[in-house]
Short mmCIF file of C-alpha atoms in Angstrom, two decimals:
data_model
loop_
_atom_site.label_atom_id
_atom_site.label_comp_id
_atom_site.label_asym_id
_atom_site.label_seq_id
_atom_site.Cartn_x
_atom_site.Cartn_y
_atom_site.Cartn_z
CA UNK A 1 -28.08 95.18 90.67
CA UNK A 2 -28.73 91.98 92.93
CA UNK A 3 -25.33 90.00 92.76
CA UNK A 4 -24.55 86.79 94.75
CA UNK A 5 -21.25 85.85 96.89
CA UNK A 6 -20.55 82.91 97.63
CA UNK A 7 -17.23 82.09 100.39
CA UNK A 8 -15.21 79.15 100.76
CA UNK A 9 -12.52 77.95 103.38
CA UNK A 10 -10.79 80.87 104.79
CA UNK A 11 -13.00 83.49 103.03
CA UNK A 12 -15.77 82.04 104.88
CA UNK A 13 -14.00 81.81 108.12
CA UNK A 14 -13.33 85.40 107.89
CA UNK A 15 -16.94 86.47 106.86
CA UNK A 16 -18.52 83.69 108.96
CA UNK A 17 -21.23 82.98 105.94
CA UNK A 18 -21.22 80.83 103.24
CA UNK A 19 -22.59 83.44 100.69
CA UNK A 20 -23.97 86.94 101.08
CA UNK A 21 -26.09 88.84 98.43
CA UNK A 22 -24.72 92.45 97.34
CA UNK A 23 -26.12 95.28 95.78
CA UNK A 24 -23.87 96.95 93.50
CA UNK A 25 -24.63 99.81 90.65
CA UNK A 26 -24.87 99.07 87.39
CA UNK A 27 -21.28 99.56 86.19
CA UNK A 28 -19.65 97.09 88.68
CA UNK A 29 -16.42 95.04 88.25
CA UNK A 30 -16.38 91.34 90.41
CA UNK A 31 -13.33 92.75 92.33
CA UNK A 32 -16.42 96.33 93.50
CA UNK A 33 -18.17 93.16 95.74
CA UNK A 34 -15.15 93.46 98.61
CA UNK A 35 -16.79 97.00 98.60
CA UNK A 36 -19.74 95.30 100.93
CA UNK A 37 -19.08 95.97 104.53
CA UNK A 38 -20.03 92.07 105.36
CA UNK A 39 -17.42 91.43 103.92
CA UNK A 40 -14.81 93.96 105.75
CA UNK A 41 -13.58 90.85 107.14
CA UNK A 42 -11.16 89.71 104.14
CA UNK A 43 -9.33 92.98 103.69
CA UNK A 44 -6.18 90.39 105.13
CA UNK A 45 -7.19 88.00 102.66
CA UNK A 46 -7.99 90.34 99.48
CA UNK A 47 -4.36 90.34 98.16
CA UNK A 48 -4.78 86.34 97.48
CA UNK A 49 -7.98 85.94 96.62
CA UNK A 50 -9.03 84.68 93.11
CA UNK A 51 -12.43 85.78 91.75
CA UNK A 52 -14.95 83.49 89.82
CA UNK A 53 -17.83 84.67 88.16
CA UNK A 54 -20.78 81.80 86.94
CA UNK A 55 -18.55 79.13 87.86
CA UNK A 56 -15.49 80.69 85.39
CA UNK A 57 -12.04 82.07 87.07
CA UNK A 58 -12.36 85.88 86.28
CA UNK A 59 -10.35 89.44 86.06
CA UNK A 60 -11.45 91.60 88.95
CA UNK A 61 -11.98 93.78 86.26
CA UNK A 62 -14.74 92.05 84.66
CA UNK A 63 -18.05 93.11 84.41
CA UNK A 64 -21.31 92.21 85.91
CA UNK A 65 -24.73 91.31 85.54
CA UNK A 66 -27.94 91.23 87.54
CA UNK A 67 -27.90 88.17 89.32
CA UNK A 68 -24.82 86.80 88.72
CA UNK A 69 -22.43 84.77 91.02
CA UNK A 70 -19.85 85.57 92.41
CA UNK A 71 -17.04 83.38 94.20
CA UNK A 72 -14.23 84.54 96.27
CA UNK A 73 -11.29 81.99 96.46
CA UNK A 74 -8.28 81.53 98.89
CA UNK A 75 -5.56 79.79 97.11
CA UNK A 76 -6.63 76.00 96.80
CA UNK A 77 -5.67 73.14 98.53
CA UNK A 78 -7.05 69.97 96.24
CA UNK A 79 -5.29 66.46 95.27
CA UNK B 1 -13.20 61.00 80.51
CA UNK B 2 -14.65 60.72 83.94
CA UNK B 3 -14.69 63.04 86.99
CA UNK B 4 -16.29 61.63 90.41
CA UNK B 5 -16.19 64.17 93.12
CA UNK B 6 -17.70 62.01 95.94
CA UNK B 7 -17.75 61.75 99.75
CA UNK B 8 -17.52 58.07 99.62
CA UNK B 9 -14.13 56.18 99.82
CA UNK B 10 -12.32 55.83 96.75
CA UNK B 11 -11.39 52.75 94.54
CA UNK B 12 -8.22 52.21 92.54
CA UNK B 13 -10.01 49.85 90.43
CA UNK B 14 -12.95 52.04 89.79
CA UNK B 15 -10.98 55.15 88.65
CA UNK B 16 -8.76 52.09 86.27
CA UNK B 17 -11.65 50.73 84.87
CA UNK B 18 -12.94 54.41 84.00
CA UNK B 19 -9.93 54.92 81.43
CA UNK B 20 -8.71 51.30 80.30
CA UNK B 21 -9.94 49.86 76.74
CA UNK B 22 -8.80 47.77 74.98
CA UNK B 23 -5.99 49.48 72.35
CA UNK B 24 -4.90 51.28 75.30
CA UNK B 25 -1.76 49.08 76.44
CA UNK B 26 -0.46 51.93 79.34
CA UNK B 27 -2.41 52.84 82.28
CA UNK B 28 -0.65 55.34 84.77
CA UNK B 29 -2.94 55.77 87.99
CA UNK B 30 -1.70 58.40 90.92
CA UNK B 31 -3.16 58.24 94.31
CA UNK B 32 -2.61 60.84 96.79
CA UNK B 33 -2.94 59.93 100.26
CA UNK B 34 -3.60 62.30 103.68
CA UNK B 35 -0.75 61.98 105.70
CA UNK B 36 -0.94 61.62 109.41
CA UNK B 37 1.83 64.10 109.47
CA UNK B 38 1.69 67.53 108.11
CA UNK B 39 4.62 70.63 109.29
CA UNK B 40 5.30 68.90 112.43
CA UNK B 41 1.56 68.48 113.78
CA UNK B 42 -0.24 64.64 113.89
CA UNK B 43 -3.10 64.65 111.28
CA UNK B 44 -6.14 62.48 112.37
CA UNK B 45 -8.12 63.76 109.28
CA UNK B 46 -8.11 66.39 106.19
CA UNK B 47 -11.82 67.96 105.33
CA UNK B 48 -11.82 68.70 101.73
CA UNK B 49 -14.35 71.35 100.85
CA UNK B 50 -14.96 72.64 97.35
CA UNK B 51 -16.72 74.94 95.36
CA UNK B 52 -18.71 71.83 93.58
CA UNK B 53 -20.36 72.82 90.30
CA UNK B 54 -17.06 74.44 89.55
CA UNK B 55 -14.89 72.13 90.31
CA UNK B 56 -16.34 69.93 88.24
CA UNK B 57 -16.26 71.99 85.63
CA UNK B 58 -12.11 72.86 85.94
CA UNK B 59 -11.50 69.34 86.48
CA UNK B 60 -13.41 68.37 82.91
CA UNK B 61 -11.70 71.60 81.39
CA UNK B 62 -7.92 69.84 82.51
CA UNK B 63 -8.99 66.76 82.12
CA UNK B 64 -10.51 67.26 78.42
CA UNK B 65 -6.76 69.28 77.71
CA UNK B 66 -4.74 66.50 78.92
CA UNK B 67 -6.69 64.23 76.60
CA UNK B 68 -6.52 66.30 73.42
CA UNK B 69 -3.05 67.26 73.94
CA UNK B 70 -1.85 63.68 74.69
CA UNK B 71 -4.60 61.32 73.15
CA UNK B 72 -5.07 59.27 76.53
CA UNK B 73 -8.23 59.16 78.20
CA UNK B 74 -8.71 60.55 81.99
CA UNK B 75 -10.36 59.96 85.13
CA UNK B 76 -9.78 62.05 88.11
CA UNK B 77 -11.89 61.08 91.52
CA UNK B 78 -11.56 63.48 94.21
CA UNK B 79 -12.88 62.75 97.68
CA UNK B 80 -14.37 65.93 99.76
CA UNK B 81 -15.53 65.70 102.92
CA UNK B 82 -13.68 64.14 105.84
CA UNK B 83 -10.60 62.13 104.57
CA UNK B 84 -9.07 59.77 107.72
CA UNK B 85 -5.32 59.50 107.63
CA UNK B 86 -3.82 57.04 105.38
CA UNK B 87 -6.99 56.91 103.10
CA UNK B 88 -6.92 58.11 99.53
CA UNK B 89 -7.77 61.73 98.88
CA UNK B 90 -8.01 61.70 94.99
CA UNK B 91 -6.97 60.00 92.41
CA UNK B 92 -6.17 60.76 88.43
CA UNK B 93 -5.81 57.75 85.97
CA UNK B 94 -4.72 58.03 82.72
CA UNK B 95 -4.77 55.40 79.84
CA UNK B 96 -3.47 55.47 76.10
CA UNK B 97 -1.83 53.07 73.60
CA UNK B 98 2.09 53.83 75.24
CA UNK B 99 3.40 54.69 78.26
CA UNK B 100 4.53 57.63 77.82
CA UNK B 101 1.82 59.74 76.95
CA UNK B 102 -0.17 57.94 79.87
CA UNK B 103 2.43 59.75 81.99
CA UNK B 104 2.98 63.09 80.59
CA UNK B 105 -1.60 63.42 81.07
CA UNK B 106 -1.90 62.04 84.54
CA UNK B 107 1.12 63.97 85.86
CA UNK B 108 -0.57 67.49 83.73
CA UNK B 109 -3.74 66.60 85.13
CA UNK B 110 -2.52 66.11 88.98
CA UNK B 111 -0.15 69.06 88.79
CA UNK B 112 -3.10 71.44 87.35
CA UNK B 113 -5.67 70.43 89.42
CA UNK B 114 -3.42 71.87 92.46
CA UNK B 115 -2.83 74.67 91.19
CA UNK B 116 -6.81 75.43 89.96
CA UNK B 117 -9.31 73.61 91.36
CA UNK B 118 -11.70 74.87 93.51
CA UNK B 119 -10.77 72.41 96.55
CA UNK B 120 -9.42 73.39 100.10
CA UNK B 121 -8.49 71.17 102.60
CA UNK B 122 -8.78 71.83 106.65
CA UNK B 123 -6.50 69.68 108.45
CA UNK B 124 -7.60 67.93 111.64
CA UNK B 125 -5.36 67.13 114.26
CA UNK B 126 -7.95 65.39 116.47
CA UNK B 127 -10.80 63.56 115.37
CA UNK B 128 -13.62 66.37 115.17
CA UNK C 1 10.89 47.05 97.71
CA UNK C 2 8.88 43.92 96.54
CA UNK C 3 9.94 41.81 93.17
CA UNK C 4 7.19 39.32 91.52
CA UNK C 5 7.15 37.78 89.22
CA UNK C 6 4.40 35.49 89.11
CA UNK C 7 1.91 33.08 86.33
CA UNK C 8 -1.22 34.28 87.89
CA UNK C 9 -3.28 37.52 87.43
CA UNK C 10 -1.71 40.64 88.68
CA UNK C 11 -3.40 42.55 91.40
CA UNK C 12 -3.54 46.52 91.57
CA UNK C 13 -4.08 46.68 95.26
CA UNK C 14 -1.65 44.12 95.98
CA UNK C 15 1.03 46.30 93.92
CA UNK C 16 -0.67 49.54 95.97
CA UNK C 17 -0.14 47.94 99.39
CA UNK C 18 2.70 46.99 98.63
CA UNK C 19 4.44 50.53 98.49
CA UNK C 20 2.09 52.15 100.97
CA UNK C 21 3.06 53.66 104.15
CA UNK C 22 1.93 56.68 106.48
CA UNK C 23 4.58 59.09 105.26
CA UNK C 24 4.38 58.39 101.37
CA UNK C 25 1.47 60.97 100.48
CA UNK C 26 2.04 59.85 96.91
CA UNK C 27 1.54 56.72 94.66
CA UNK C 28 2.30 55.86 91.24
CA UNK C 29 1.30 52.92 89.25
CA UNK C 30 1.96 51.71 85.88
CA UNK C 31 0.02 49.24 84.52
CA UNK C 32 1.08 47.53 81.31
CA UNK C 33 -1.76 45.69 79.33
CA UNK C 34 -1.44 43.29 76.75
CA UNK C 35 -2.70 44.84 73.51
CA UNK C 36 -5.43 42.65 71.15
CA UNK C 37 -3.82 44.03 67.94
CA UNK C 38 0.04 44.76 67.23
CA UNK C 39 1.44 45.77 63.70
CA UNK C 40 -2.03 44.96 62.57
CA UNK C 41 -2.28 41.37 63.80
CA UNK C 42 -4.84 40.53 65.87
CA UNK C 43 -3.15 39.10 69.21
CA UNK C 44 -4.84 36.65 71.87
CA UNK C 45 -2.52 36.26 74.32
CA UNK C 46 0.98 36.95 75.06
CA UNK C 47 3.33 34.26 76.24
CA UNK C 48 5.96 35.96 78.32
CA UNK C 49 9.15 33.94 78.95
CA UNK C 50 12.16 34.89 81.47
CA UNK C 51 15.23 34.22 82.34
CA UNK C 52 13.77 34.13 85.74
CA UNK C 53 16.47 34.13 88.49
CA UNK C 54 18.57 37.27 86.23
CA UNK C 55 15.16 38.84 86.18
CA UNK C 56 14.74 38.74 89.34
CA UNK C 57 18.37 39.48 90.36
CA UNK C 58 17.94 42.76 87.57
CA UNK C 59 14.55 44.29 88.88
CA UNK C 60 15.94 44.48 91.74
CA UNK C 61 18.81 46.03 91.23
CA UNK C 62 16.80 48.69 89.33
CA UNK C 63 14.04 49.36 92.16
CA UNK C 64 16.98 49.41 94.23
CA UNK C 65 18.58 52.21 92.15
CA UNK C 66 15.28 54.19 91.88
CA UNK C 67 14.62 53.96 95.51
CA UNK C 68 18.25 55.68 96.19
CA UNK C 69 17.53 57.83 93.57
CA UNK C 70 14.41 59.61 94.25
CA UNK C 71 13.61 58.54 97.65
CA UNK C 72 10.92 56.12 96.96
CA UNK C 73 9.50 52.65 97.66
CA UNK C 74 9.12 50.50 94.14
CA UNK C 75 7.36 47.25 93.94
CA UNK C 76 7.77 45.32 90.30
CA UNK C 77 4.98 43.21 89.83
CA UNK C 78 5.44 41.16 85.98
CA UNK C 79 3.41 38.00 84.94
CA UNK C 80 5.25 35.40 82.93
CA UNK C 81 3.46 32.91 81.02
CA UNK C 82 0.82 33.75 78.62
CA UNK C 83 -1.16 36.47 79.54
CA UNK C 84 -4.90 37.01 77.45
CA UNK C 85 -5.63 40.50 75.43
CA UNK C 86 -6.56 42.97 77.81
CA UNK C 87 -5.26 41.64 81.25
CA UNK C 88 -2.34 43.18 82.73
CA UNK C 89 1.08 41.92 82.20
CA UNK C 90 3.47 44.30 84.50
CA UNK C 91 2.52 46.89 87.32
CA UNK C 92 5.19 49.15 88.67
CA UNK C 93 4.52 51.12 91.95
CA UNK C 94 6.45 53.92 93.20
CA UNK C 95 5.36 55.88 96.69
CA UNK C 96 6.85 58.65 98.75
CA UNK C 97 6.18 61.69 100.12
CA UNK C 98 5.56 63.69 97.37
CA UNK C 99 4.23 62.81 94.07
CA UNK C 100 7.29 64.12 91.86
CA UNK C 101 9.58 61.58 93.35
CA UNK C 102 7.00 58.98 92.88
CA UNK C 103 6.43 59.69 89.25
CA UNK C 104 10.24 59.55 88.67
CA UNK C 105 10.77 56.53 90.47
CA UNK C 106 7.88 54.95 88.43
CA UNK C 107 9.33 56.12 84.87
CA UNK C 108 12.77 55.47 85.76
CA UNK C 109 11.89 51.83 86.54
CA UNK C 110 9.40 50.61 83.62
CA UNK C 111 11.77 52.23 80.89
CA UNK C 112 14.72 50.04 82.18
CA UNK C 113 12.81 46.98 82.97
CA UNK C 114 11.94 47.06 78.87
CA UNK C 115 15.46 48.27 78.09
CA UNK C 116 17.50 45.30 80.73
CA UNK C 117 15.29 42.76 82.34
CA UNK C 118 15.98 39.59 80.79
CA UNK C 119 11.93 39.15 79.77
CA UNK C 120 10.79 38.32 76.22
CA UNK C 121 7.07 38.49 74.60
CA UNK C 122 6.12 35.86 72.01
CA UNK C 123 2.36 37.04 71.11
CA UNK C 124 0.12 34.54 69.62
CA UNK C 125 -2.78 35.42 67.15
CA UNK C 126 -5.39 32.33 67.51
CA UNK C 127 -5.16 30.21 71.18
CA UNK C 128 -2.51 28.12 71.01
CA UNK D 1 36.64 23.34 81.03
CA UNK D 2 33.05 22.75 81.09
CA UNK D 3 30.67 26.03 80.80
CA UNK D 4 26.25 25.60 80.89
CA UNK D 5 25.09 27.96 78.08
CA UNK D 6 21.38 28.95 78.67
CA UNK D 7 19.26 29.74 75.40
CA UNK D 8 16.25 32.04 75.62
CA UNK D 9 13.03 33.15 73.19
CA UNK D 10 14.84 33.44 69.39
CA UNK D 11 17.95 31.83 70.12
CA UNK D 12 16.13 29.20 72.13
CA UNK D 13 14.22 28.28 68.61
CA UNK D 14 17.16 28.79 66.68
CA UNK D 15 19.31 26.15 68.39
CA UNK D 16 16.38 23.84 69.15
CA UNK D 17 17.17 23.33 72.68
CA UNK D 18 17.03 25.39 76.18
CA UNK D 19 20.42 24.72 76.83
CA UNK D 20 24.28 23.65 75.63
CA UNK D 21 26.86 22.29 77.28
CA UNK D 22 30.32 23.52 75.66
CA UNK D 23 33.79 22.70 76.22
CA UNK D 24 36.11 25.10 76.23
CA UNK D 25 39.81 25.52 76.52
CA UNK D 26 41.23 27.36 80.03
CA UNK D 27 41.57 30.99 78.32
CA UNK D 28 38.15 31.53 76.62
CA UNK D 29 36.04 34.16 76.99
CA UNK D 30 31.94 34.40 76.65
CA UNK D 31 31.78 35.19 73.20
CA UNK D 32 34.17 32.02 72.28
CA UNK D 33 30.66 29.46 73.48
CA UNK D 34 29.15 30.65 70.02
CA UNK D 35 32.16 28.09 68.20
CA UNK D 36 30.06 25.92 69.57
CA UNK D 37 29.17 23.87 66.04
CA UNK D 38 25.32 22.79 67.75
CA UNK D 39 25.20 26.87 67.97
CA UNK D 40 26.23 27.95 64.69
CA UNK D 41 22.05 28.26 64.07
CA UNK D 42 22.67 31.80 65.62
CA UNK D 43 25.30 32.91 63.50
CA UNK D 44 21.96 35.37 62.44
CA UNK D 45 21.16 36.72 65.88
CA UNK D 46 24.45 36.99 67.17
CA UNK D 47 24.91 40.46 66.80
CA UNK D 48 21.93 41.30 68.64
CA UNK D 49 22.96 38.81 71.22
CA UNK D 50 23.57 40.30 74.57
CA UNK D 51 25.79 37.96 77.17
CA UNK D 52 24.78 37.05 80.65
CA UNK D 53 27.49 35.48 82.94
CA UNK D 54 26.57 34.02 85.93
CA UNK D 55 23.22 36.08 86.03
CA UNK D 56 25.07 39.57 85.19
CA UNK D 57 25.37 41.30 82.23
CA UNK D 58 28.60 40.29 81.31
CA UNK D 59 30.87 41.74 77.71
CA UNK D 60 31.81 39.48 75.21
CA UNK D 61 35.49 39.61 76.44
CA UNK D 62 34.79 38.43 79.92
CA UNK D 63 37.13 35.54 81.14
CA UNK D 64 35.25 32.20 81.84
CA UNK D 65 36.19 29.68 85.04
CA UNK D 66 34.64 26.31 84.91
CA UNK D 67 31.58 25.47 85.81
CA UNK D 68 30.51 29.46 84.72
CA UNK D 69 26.65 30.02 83.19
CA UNK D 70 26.68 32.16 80.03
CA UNK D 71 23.43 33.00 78.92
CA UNK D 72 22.63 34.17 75.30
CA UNK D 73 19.91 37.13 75.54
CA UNK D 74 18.15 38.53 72.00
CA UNK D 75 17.06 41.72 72.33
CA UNK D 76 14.20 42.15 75.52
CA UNK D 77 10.49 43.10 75.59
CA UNK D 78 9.23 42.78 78.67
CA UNK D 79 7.01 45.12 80.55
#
C-alpha cells in the first residue's frame, strides 16, 4: 500500500524532504515506514521520534491503511 | 475557545477579548516571549515551524480539557514563522468566574502544549 | 516593580510593558473584572475606596516580596473609584525568565493584595 | 496626647465621618481610640476591625506617641 510521510524540523533536516511517499505491504505498523531507505537518514534520530498517523499521536505499533499519513516528530519545541 | 496559529504579530488584547464575558470576573493571560539569549548564543530570531492541521487539532484537544476540567474558557495564539527577539511567540488566555480556576487552565494549557504540540522552533543567531 | 493605583481605565499593555525586558521569556497577567451580578444582584458599577498611601506602602511591600521570592518583576495596576460591569478593576503582572516563576509571582501577589491591601468594594445595583 | 483616627468603607458609615480626633492619656494603646464615645457606632464591627498605625499593620496592643495615625480597617476586598 501507498502511504505518505511527512518530516518536520530535524527529521527533515536529516532526510532533506518535507514528505516522501512509501510503499509498504499490507500488514504494516507506522513505526515499518523508517524501513524506506530515504529515510536511512534518521536512524540517529529514531530513538526520539514520535509517530502520528491522520493527524493523531500513534503507537509504532499501529496499523495502516492505503493512503494514510504518516508524520515523524522530533521532540517539540512550541510556546 | 479559540486557537489562532498565525504568522502575523500577536495581540494581548485580541487573545483577552477571545475568552472575557461578562460573568467571567478572572482573566489570566501568559505571553511567552523569544529571548535574545538562548545557552550562551545571541538570538536575533526563533522560526517556529509546525505540523499545522495537527496542531490545531492538539491545541483544541488541550484547550477543550482545560475548559471542561476547570469551567474557564481558552484561547491560545501561537505565532509560526519568523519570531524577532523580544516579540511574543504565543500566548494562552484563560477566563472564568474566579481566579483560581483561570490559573490552574492557562498554566495546564501552556505546560501541555510544550510538551505535545506539533511546533519546533529553529533559533537564529543572525538575521537570516 | 511599578505600583498604580489610578481612577482611570486600566491598560493591559501598559501593565505588559511594564514588566517586560529581554531576559524575562515569560509573562503573567491577571486581570480582575468587575462582575454585573453578585449573590444574585445585578451590579453596575463598583466603587472602590482605599486607604491610599497604606495601599500603596502594602503593594509594594508584597511585589517586593514576590520579586525576592521567585525572581520576578511585578507591576500592581488597581483602579479606585467606581469602576462599570465588565471593565477591569486590578491587573497584576509578573515576568521572568521562565514561566513557572512568573505564574508564582502572579498568584502569590493577587491572593495577598485581597487578603492585606487596605482596598474595599462597595458595588452599586442602579447608577448612583 | 492627641492621636488622628482614620475611618474607612463600614466603619466610615458607621461613625458618620472620615475621621476622629481622640484624646488619649500617655500609656494607651491602638485599641484604647475605640473609648472614643463619637466611636461607640462600631462597637458591631469591632471585632472584624483590623488596626493600622502609622500606615502599618499594627496589633491592638501597640503603644501610641502623639501625633500617631491609627486607622480602623473592616475586613478588605480589593482586587
Amino acid at each position: 500500500m501507498k502511504i505518505s510521510v511527512l518530516l518536520f524540523a530535524s527529521a527533515r533536516e536529516a532526510v532533506g524532504a518535507p514528505s516522501v511517499e512509501v510503499a509498504l505491504p499490507a500488514s504494516a505498523t507506522v513505526s515499518d515506514v523508517l524501513r524506506e531507505p530515504r529515510l536511512a537518514g534518521l536512524a540517529g534520530l529514531a530513538p526520539s521520534l514520535r509517530f502520528a498517523l491522520n493527524e493523531e499521536f500513534a503507537r509504532p505499533d499501529a496499523p495502516l491503511r492505503e493512503g494514510d499519513v504518516v508524520a515523524l516528530l522530533p521532540p517539540v519545541s512550541g510556546g | 475557545m479559540e486557537i489562532l496559529l498565525t504568522r502575523e504579530p500577536l495581540s494581548l488584547d485580541a487573545a483577552c477579548r477571545a475568552v472575557r464575558a461578562p460573568g467571567r470576573g478572572g482573566v489570566v493571560l501568559f505571553l511567552g516571549e523569544v529571548r535574545p539569549e538562548e545557552k550562551g548564543k545571541a538570538v536575533s530570531s526563533i522560526e517556529y515551524e509546525a505540523y499545522e492541521s495537527m496542531a490545531r487539532k492538539e491545541l483544541e484537544r488541550l484547550a477543550a480539557g482545560a475548559e471542561r476540567a476547570h469551567g474557564a474558557a481558552v484561547a491560545v495564539h501561537h505565532r509560526l514563522g519568523p519570531v524577532p527577539a523580544g516579540e511574543t511567540s504565543v500566548i494562552v488566555a484563560a477566563a472564568s468566574a474566579h481566579r483560581a480556576e483561570a490559573f490552574a487552565a492557562c498554566r495546564e494549557v501552556i505546560d501541555r502544549l510544550k510538551e505535545s504540540a506539533p511546533i519546533w522552533k529553529a533559533s537564529f543567531a543572525e538575521a537570516r
